Structures are given as C-alpha cells and as structure tokens.
mmCIF file of C-alpha atoms in Angstrom:
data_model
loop_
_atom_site.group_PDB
_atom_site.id
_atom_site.type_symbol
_atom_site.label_atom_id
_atom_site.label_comp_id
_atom_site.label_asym_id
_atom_site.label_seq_id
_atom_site.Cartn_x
_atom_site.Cartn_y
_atom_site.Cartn_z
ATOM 1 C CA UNK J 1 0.000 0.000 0.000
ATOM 2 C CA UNK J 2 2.679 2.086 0.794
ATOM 3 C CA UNK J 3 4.201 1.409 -2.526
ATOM 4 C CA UNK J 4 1.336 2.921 -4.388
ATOM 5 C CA UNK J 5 1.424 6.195 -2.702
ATOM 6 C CA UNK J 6 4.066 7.754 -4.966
ATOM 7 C CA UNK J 7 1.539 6.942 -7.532
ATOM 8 C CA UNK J 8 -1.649 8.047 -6.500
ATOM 9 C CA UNK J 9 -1.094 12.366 -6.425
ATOM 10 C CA UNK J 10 -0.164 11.843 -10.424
ATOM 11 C CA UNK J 11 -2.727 9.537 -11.427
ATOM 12 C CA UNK J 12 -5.193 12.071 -9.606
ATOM 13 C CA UNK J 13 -3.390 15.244 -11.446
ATOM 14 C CA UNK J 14 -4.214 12.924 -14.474
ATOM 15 C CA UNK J 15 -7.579 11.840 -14.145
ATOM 16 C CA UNK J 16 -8.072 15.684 -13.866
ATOM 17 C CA UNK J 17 -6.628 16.561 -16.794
ATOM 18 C CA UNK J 18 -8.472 14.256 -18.292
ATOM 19 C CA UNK J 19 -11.193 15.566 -17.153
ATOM 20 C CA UNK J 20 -10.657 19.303 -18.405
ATOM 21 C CA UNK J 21 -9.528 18.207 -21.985
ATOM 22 C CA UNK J 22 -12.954 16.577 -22.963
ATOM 23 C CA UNK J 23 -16.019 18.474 -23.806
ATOM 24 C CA UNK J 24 -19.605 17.929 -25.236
ATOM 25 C CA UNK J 25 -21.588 20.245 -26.403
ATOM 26 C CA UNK J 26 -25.227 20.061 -28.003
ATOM 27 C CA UNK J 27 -26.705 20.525 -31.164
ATOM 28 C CA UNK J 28 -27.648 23.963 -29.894
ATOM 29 C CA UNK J 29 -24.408 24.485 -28.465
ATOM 30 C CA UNK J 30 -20.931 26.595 -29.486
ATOM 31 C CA UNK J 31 -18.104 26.713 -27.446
ATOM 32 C CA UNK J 32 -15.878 29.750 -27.672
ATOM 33 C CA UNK J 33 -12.374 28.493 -26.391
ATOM 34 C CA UNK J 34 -9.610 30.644 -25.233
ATOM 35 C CA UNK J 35 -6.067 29.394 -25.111
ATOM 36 C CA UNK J 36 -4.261 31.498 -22.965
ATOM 37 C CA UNK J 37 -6.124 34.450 -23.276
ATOM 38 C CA UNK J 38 -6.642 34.317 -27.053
ATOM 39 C CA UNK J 39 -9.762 33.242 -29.219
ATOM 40 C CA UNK J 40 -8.993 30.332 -31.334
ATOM 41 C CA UNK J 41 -12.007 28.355 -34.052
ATOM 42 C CA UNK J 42 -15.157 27.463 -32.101
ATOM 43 C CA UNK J 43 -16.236 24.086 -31.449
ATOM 44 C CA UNK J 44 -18.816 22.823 -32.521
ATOM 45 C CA UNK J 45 -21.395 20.179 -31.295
ATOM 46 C CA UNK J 46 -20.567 16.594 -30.224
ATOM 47 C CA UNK J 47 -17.475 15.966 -28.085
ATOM 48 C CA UNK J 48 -13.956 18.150 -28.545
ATOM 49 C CA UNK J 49 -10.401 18.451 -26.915
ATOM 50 C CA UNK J 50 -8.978 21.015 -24.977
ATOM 51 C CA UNK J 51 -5.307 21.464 -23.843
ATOM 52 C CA UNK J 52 -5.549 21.038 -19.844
ATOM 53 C CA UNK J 53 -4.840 24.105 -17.720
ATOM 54 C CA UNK J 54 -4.225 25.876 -21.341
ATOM 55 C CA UNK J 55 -7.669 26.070 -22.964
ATOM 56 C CA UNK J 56 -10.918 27.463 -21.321
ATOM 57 C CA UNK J 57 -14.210 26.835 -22.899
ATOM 58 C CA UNK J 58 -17.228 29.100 -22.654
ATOM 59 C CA UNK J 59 -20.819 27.799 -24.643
ATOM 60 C CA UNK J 60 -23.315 30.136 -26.463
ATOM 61 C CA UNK J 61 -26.473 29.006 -26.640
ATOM 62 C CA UNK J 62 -27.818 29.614 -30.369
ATOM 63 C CA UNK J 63 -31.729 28.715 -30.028
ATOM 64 C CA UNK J 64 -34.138 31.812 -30.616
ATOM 65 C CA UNK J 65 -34.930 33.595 -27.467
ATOM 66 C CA UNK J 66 -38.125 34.781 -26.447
ATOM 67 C CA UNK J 67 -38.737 37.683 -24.271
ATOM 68 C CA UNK J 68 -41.585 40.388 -22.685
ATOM 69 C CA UNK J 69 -40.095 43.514 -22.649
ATOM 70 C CA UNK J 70 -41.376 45.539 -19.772
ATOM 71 C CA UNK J 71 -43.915 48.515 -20.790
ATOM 72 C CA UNK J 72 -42.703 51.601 -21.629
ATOM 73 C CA UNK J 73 -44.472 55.282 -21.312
ATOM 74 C CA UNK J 74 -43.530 56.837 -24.073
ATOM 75 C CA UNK J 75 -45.665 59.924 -25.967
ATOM 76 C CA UNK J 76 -46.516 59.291 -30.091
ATOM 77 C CA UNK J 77 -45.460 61.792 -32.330
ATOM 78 C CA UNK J 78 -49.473 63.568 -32.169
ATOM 79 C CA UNK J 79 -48.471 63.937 -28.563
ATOM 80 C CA UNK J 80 -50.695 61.337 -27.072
ATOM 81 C CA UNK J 81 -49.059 59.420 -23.788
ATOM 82 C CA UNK J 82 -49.499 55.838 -24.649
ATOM 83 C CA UNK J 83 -48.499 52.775 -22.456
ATOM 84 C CA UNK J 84 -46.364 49.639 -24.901
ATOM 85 C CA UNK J 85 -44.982 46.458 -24.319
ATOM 86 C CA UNK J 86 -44.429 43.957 -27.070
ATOM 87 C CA UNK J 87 -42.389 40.658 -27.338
ATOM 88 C CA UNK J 88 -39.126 40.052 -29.279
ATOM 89 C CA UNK J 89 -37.435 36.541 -30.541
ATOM 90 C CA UNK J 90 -33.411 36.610 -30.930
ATOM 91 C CA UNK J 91 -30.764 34.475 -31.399
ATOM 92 C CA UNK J 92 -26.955 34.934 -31.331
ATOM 93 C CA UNK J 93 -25.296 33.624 -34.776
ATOM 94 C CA UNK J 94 -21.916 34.658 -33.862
ATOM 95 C CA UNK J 95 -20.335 33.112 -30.902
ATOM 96 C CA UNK J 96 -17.163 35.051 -30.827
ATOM 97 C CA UNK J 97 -18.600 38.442 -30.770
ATOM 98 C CA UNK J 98 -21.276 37.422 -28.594
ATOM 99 C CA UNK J 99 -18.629 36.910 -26.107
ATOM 100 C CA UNK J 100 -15.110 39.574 -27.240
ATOM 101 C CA UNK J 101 -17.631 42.193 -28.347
ATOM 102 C CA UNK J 102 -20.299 43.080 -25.926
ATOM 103 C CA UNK J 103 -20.260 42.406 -21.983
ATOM 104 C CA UNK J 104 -24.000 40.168 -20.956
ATOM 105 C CA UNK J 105 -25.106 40.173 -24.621
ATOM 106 C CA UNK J 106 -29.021 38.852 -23.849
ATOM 107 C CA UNK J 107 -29.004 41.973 -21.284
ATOM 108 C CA UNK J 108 -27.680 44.220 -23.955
ATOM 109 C CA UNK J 109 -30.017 43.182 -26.435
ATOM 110 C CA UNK J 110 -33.339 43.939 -23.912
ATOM 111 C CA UNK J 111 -31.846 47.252 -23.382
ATOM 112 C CA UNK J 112 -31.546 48.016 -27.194
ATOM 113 C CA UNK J 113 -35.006 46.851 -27.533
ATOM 114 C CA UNK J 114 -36.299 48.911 -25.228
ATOM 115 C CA UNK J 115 -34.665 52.040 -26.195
ATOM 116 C CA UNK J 116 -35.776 50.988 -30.000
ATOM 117 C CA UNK J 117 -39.225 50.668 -28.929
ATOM 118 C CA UNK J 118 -39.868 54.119 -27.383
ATOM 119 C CA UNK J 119 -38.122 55.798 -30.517
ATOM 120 C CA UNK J 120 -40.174 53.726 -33.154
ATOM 121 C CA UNK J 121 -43.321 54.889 -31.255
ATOM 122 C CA UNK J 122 -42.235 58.733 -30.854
ATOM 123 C CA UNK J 123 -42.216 58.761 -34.285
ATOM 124 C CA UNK J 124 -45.557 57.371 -35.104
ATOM 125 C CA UNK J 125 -48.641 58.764 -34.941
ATOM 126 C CA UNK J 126 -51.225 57.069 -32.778
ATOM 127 C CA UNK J 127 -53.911 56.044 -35.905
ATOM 128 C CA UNK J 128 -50.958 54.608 -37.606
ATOM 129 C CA UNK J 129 -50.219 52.924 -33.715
ATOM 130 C CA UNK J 130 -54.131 52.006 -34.132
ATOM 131 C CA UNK J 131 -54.219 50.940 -37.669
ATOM 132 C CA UNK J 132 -51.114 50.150 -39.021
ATOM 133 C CA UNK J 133 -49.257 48.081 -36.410
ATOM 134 C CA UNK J 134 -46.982 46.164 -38.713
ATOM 135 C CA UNK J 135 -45.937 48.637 -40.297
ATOM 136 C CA UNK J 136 -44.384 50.070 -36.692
ATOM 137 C CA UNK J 137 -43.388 45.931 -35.942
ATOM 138 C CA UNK J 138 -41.389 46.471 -39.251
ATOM 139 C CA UNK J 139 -39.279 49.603 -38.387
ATOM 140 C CA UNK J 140 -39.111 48.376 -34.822
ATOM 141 C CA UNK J 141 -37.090 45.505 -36.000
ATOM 142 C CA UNK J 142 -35.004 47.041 -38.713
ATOM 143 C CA UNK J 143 -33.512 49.500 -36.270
ATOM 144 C CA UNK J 144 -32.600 46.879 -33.369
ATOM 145 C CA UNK J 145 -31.579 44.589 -36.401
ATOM 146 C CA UNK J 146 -29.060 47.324 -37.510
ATOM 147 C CA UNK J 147 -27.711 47.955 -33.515
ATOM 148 C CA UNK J 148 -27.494 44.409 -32.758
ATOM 149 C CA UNK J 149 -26.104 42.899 -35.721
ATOM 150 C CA UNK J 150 -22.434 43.690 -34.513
ATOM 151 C CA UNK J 151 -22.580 41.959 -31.869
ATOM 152 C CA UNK J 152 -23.849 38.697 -33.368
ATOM 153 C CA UNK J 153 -26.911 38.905 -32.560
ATOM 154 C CA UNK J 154 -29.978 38.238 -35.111
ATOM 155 C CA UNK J 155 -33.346 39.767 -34.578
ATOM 156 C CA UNK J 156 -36.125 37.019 -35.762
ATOM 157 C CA UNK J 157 -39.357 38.735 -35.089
ATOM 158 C CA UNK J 158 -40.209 41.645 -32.832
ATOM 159 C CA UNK J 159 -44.500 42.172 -32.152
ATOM 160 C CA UNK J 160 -45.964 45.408 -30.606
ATOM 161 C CA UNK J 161 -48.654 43.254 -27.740
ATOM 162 C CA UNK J 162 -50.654 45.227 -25.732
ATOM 163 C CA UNK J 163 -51.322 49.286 -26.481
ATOM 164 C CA UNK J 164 -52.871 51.138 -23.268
ATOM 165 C CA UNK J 165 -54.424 54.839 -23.671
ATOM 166 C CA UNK J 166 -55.982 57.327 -21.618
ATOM 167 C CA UNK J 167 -59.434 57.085 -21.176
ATOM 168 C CA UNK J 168 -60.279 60.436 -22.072
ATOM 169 C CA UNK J 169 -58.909 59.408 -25.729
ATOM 170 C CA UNK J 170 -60.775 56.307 -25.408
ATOM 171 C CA UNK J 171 -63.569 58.174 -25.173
ATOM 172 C CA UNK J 172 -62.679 60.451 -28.478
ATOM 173 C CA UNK J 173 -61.804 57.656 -30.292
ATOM 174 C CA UNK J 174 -65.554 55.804 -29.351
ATOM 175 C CA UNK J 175 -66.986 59.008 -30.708
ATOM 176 C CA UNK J 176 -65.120 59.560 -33.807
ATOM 177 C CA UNK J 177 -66.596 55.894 -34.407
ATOM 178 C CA UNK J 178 -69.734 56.320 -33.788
ATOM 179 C CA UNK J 179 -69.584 59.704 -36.310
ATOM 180 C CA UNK J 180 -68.295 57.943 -38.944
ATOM 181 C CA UNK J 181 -71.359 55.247 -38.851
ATOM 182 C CA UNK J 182 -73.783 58.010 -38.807
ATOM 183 C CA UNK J 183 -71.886 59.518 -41.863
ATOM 184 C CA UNK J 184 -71.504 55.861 -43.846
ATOM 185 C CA UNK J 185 -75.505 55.754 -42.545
ATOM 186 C CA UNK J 186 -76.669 59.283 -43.786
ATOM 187 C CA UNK J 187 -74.619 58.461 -46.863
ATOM 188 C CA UNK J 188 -76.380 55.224 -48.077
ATOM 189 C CA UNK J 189 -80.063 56.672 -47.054
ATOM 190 C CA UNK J 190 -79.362 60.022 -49.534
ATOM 191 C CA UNK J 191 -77.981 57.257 -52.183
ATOM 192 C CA UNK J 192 -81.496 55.529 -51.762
ATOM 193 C CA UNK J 193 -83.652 58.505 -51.889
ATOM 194 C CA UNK J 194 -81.783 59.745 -54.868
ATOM 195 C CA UNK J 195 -82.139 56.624 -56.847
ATOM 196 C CA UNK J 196 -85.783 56.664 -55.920
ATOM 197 C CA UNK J 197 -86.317 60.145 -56.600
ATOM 198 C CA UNK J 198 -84.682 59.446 -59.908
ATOM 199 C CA UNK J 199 -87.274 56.269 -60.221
ATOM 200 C CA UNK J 200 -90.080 58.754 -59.808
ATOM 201 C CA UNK J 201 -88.773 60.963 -62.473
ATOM 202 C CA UNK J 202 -88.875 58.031 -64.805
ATOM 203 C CA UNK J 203 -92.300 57.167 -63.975
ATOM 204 C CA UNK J 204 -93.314 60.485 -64.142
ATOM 205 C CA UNK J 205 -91.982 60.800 -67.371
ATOM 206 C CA UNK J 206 -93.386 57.946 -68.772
ATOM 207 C CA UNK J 207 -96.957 58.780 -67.185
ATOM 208 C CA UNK J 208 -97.196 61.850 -68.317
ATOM 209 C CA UNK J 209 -97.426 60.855 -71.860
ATOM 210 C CA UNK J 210 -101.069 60.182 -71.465
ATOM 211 C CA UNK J 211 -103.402 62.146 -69.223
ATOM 212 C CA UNK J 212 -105.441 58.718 -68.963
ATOM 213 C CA UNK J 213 -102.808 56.573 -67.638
ATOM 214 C CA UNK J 214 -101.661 59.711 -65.097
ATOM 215 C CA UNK J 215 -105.684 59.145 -64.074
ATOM 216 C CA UNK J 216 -105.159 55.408 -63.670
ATOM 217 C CA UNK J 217 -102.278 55.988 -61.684
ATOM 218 C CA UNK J 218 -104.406 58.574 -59.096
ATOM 219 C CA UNK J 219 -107.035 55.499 -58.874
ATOM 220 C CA UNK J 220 -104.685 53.118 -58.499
ATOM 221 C CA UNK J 221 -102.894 54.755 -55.442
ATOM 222 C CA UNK J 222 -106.307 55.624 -53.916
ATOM 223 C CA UNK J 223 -107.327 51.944 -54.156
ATOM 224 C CA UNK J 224 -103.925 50.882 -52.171
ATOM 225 C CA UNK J 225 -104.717 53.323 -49.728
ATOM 226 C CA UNK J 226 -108.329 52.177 -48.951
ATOM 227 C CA UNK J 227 -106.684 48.720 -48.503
ATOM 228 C CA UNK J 228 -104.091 49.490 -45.931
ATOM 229 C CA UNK J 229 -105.592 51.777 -44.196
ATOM 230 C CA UNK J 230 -109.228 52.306 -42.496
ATOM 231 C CA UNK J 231 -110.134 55.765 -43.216
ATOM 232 C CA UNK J 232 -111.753 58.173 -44.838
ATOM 233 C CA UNK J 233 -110.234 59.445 -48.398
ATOM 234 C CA UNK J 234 -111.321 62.531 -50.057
ATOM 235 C CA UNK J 235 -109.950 62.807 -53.609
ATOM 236 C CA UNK J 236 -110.170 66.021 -55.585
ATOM 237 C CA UNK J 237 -111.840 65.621 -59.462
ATOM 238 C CA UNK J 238 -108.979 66.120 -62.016
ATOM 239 C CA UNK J 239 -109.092 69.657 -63.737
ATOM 240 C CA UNK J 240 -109.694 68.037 -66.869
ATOM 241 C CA UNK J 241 -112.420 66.694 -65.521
ATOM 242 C CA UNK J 242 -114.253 69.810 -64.799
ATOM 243 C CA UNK J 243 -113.326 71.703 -67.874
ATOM 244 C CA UNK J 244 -114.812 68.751 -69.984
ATOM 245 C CA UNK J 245 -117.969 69.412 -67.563
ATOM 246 C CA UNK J 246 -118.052 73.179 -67.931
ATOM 247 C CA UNK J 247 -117.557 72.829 -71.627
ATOM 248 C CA UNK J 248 -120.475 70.392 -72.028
ATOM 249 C CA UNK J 249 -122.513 72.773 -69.510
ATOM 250 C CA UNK J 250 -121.672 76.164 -72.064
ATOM 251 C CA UNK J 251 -122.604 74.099 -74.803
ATOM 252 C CA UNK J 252 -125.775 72.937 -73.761
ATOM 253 C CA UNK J 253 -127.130 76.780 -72.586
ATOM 254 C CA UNK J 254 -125.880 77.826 -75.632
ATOM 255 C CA UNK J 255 -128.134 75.432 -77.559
#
C-alpha cells in the first residue's frame, strides 16, 4: 500500500486533466475556447479536446430567445401618452462576438429593444399605432436589427402586444366611431332617396305621356290606400275633368 502512494497524487493530477480536456456540447451548443487568453475556431457540437490548464471553454447558446419587454411610457409623435410592451425573438449567430464584443449580450439586447421601442413609437402617430401596427413591428425591427447585428446577434421577429391609452382618448376615439357610422348611414339613405327620386322621375316621365294613364295611376294609389288603411279618403276631381264638364254645360245653354 505504501508502494502505491508515490503513484496516487499523479494519477489524480491525471484523471483531472483528463477531465478538463474533454467536452460535449449540443446541437444547440458553441463553445468559444480561449487558449491562454486568445480566441482560437469554435467548437462545434458533439465531443472536442482542450489542452488542460491551457484552454478554457465558454458555450453560447444559439436557439431563438423569447422575451416580454417591460412597458414603456412613451408619448406618439401627435403627442398622445401611450403605455407599450411587445415581445421580441433573438438568437446569437456569432459566438465570438457574442462573447469579445459586448459584456451580458441577452441583457444588452433587452436594453436596445427597449430604447428601440420608445423611438419607433415617438415617431408614429397614434392612428398609424391604431391601424397600421406592422408597419411600426417592421421599423421596430429594422432598427434593433441594424444595432445588434455587430454583436452577433440576429433579430427574428419583434411584435408590438398590448397598447394602453388614456381614457379620455378612449372616449374620443368611441366618438369619432360612432360619427363615422352616422356619416356611412346618412350616406347610403341620400344614395337611396336619390335613386328613388330618380325612379319617380322616370315614372313620371313615362306617365305623363297620357293624361289617362296619369288618371289610372291617381285610382290606383287611392285603391292601395283604402286597402291598408281604415279611413276616410277625399280625392279632388282632375281639372280636366271639370273643364270637360263646364264645356259640355256652355254648350248645352248655348243650344
């Protein structure tokens, strides 16, 4: 036993050593290794080799990332206060800047968002906040695309999620509604009682060719009104009615 003891300090040093010159990483996984100090190629998954005591390994996750960012106050560029948040998916695609370029990348990246999301609404106005979201989703991500992109980071999507105003504009907003139904409503009803009015005109037209079927058309209505309703109707005689009279009447003192 005592013979062994000479022995078992190295075989410990190298079991260690062992130990720091094997590495695994994961489909998802980069590892940025340093040897002493200075960046050599990254390693890719499945297992690798490191040179003990020499070579330090640090992994970079490269799945998509998926993250709330807290709500901002910001004002839009009408000057209305609003209240923001929205989500944004990233990924980093460049190990070695991840890590040489920028200090806590993932922190650095919410802090860019942030900061991108304020500006993108200051310069919107809030119907195009209202009505044109992805059009503000759109710049939103070009700019943090732009600020990120040397670092080695990727943007993949960025979505404005919840929009909060003040009541009072709430309340504007409910009313400019409601204003333009009545307009759309006011609209359609003159479109009808032009087309009908221009109906009648046609009818007219074509009744008045013929004082008999203008006559017809006086009966007619009468009768329709002595259906629907019960009451009493009193209908003038047509003037050519009493002229033919008073003719026949001259004539007949005449003779």
């Amino acid at each position: 036993m005592s013979m062994l003891l000479p022995f078992a300090v190295p075989l410990i040093l190298l079991l260690i050593a062992a130990l720091k010159s094997f590495g695994i990483n994961q489909e998802y996984e980069r590892a940025v290794v340093f040897r002493l100090g200075r960046v050599i190629e990254p390693k890719g998954p499945g297992w690798y080799w490191l040179v003990p005591f020499i070579d330090r390994a640090q992994r970079i996750d490269t799945r998509t990332i998926t993250v709330a960012l807290d709500t901002q106050e910001t004002v839009t560029r009408d000057g209305v206060p609003v209240r923001v948040n929205a989500v944004l998916w990233f990924r980093a695609t460049n190990p070695v800047r991840v890590l040489t370029v920028v200090e806590q990348w993932q922190r650095a990246v919410l802090q860019a968002a942030e900061t991108g999301l304020r500006d993108a609404i200051g310069q919107s106005d809030l119907d195009q906040l209202l009505k044109d979201r992805s059009a503000i989703n759109e710049r939103l991500m070009g700019m943090l695309g732009r600020a990120v992109a040397q670092w080695g980071v990727a943007i993949d999507a960025v979505e404005i999620k919840d929009l909060d105003i003040p009541e009072a504009m709430q309340r504007a907003i409910a009313r400019e509604a409601e204003a333009i139904r009545e307009k759309r409503a006011r609209i359609i009803k003159a479109e009808g009682e032009r087309e009908a009015a221009q109906t009648l005109a046609d009818a007219a037209a074509t009744i008045g060719t013929s004082s008999g079927a203008l006559e017809l058309r006086r009966l007619q209505t009468l009768s329709e009104i002595g259906v629907e309703h019960n009451s009493t109707v009193i209908a003038l005689l047509p003037v050519e009615l009493l002229e033919a009279a008073k003719a026949i009447g001259t004539r007949a003192s005449g003779g």
